[in-house]
mmCIF file of C-alpha atoms in Angstrom:
data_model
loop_
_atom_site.group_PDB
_atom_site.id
_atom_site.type_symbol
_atom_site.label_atom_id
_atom_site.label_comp_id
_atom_site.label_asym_id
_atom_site.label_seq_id
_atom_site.Cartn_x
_atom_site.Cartn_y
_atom_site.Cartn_z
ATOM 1 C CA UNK A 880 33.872 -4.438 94.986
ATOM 2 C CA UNK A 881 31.202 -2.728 96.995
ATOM 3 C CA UNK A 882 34.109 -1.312 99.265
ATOM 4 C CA UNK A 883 36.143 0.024 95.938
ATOM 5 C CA UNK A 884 33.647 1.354 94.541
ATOM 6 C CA UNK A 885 32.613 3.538 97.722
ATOM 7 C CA UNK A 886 35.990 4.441 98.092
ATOM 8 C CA UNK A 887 36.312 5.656 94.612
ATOM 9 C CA UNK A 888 32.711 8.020 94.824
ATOM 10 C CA UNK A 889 34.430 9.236 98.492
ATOM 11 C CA UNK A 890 37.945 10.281 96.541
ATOM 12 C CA UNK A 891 35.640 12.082 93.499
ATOM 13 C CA UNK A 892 33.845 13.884 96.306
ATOM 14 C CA UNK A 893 36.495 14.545 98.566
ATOM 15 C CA UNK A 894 38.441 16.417 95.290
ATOM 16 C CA UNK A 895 35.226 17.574 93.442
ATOM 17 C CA UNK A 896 37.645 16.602 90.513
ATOM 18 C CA UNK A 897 35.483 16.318 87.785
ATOM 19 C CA UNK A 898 38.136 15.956 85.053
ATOM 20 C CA UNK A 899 37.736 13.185 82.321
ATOM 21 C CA UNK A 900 40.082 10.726 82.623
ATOM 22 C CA UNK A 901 40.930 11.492 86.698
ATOM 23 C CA UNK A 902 38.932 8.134 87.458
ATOM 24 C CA UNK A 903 42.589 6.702 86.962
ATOM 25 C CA UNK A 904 43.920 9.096 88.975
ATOM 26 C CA UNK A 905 41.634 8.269 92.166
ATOM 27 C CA UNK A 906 42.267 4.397 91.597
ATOM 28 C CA UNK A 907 45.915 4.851 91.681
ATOM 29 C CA UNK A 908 45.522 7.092 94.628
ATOM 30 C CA UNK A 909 43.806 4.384 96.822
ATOM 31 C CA UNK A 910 46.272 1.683 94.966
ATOM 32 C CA UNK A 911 49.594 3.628 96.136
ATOM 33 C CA UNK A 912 48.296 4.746 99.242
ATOM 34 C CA UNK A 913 47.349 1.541 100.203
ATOM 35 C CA UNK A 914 44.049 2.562 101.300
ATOM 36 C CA UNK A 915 42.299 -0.496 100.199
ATOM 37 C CA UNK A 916 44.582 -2.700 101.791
ATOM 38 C CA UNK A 917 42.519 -4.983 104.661
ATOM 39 C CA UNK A 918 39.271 -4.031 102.464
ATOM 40 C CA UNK A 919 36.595 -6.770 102.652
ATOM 41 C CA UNK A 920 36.929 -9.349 100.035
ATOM 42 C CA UNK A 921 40.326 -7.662 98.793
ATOM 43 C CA UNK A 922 43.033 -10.189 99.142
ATOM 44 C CA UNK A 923 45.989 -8.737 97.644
ATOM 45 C CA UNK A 924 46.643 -5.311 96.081
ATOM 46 C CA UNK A 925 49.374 -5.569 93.764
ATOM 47 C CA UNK A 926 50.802 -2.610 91.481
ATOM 48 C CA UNK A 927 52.233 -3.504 88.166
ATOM 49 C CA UNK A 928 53.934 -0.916 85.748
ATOM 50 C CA UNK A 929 52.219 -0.728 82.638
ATOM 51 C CA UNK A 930 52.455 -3.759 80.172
ATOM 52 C CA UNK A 931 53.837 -6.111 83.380
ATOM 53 C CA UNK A 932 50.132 -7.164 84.760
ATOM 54 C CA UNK A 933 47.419 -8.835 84.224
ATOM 55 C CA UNK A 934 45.881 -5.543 82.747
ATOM 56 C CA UNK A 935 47.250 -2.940 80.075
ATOM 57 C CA UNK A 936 45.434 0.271 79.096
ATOM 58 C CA UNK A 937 46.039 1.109 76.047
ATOM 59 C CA UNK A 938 43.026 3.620 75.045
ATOM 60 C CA UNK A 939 43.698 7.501 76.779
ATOM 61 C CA UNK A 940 47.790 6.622 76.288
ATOM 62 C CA UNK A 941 47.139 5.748 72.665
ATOM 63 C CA UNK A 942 46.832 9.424 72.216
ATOM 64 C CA UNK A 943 50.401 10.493 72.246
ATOM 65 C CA UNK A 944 51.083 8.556 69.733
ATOM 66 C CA UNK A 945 50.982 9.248 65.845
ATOM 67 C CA UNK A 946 47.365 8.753 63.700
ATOM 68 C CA UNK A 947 47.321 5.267 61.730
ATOM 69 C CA UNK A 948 49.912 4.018 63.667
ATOM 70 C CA UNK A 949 50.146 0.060 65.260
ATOM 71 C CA UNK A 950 52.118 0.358 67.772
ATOM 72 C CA UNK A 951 50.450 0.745 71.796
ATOM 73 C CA UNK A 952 52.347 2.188 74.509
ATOM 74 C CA UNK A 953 52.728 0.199 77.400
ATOM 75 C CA UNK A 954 52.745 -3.152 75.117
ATOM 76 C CA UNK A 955 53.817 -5.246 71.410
ATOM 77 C CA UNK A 956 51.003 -5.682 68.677
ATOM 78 C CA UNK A 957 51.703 -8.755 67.253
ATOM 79 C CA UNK A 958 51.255 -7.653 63.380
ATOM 80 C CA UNK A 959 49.540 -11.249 62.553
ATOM 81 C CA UNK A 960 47.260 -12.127 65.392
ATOM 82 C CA UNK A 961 47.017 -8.632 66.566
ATOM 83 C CA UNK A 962 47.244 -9.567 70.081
ATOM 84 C CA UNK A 963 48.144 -7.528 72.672
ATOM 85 C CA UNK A 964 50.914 -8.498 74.295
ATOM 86 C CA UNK A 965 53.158 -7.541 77.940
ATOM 87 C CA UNK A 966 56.388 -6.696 77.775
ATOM 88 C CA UNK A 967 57.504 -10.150 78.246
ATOM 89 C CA UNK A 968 56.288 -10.916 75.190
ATOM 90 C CA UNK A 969 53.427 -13.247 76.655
ATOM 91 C CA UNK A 970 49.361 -12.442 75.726
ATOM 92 C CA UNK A 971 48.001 -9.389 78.216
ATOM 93 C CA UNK A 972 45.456 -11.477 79.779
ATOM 94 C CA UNK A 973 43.121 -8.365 79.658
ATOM 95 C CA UNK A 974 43.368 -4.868 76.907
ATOM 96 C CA UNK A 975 41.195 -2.395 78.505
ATOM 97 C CA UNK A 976 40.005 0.442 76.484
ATOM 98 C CA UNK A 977 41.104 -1.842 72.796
ATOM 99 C CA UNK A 978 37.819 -0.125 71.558
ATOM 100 C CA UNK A 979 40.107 3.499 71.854
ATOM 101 C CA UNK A 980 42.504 2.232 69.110
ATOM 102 C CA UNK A 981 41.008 2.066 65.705
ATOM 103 C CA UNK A 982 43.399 -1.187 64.364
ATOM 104 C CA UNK A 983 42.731 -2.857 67.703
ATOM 105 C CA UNK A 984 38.949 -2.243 67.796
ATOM 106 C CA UNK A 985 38.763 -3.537 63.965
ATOM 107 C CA UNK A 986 40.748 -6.611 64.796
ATOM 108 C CA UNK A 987 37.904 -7.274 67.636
ATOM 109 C CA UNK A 988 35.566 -7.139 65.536
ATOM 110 C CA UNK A 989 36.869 -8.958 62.734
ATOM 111 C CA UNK A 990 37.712 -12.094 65.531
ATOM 112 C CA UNK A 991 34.021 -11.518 66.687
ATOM 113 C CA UNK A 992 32.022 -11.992 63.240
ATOM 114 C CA UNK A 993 34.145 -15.021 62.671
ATOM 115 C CA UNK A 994 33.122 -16.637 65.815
ATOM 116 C CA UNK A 995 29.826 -15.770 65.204
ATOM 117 C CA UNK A 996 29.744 -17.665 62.089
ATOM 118 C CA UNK A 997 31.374 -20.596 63.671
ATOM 119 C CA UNK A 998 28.249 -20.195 66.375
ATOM 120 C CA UNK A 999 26.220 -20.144 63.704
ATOM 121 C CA UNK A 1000 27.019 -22.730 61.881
ATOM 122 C CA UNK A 1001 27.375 -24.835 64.498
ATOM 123 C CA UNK A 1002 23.495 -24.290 65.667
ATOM 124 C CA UNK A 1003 22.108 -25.037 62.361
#
């Protein structure tokens, strides 16, 4: 980590790119580039198109899109669970940036005050 992360403050100072968003930018950069490739501690790097890996971004993408809308680019919403799923149809193990999408961000919280209660009432 210690490695990525130095190599991420050397691309933001090598560019002096300042722009919001360009973090993604730099990380693909050093992804495609395979400049992190024989890193300490990195075993494998391994590029996935969006809603194919073990990540999906949903939150700067979800833009582009029309207001009120539950559908994610990248991904399926399923309409009951409101999971975010990969193209494949299986759970996306990890939904960065949910908190970006109102109807995503709701259903976290919704899930999270239930098991709260369940915590709760568990203790007592």
């Amino acid at each position: 980590m210690d490695y990525y992360a130095r190599a991420m403050v050397y691309q933001f100072d090598k560019t002096n790119n300042r722009i919001f968003g360009s973090d993604q930018a730099h990380h693909d950069y050093l992804i495609y580039t395979n400049r992190l490739v024989g890193a300490p501690n990195i075993t494998d790097v391994i590029p996935s198109k969006l809603g194919e890996g073990p990540v999906i971004t949903v939150g700067l993408l979800q833009k582009l899109l029309p207001e009120n809308t539950t559908a994610i680019l990248g991904g399926i919403v399923d309409n009951q669970t409101h999971q975010v799923l990969n193209t494949d149809g299986r759970p996306s193990p990890l939904v960065h940036m949910f908190d970006r999408v109102p109807f995503l961000k709701e259903a976290a919280q919704n899930r999270s005050l239930v098991e709260l209660q369940k915590l709760k009432e568990k203790i007592q």
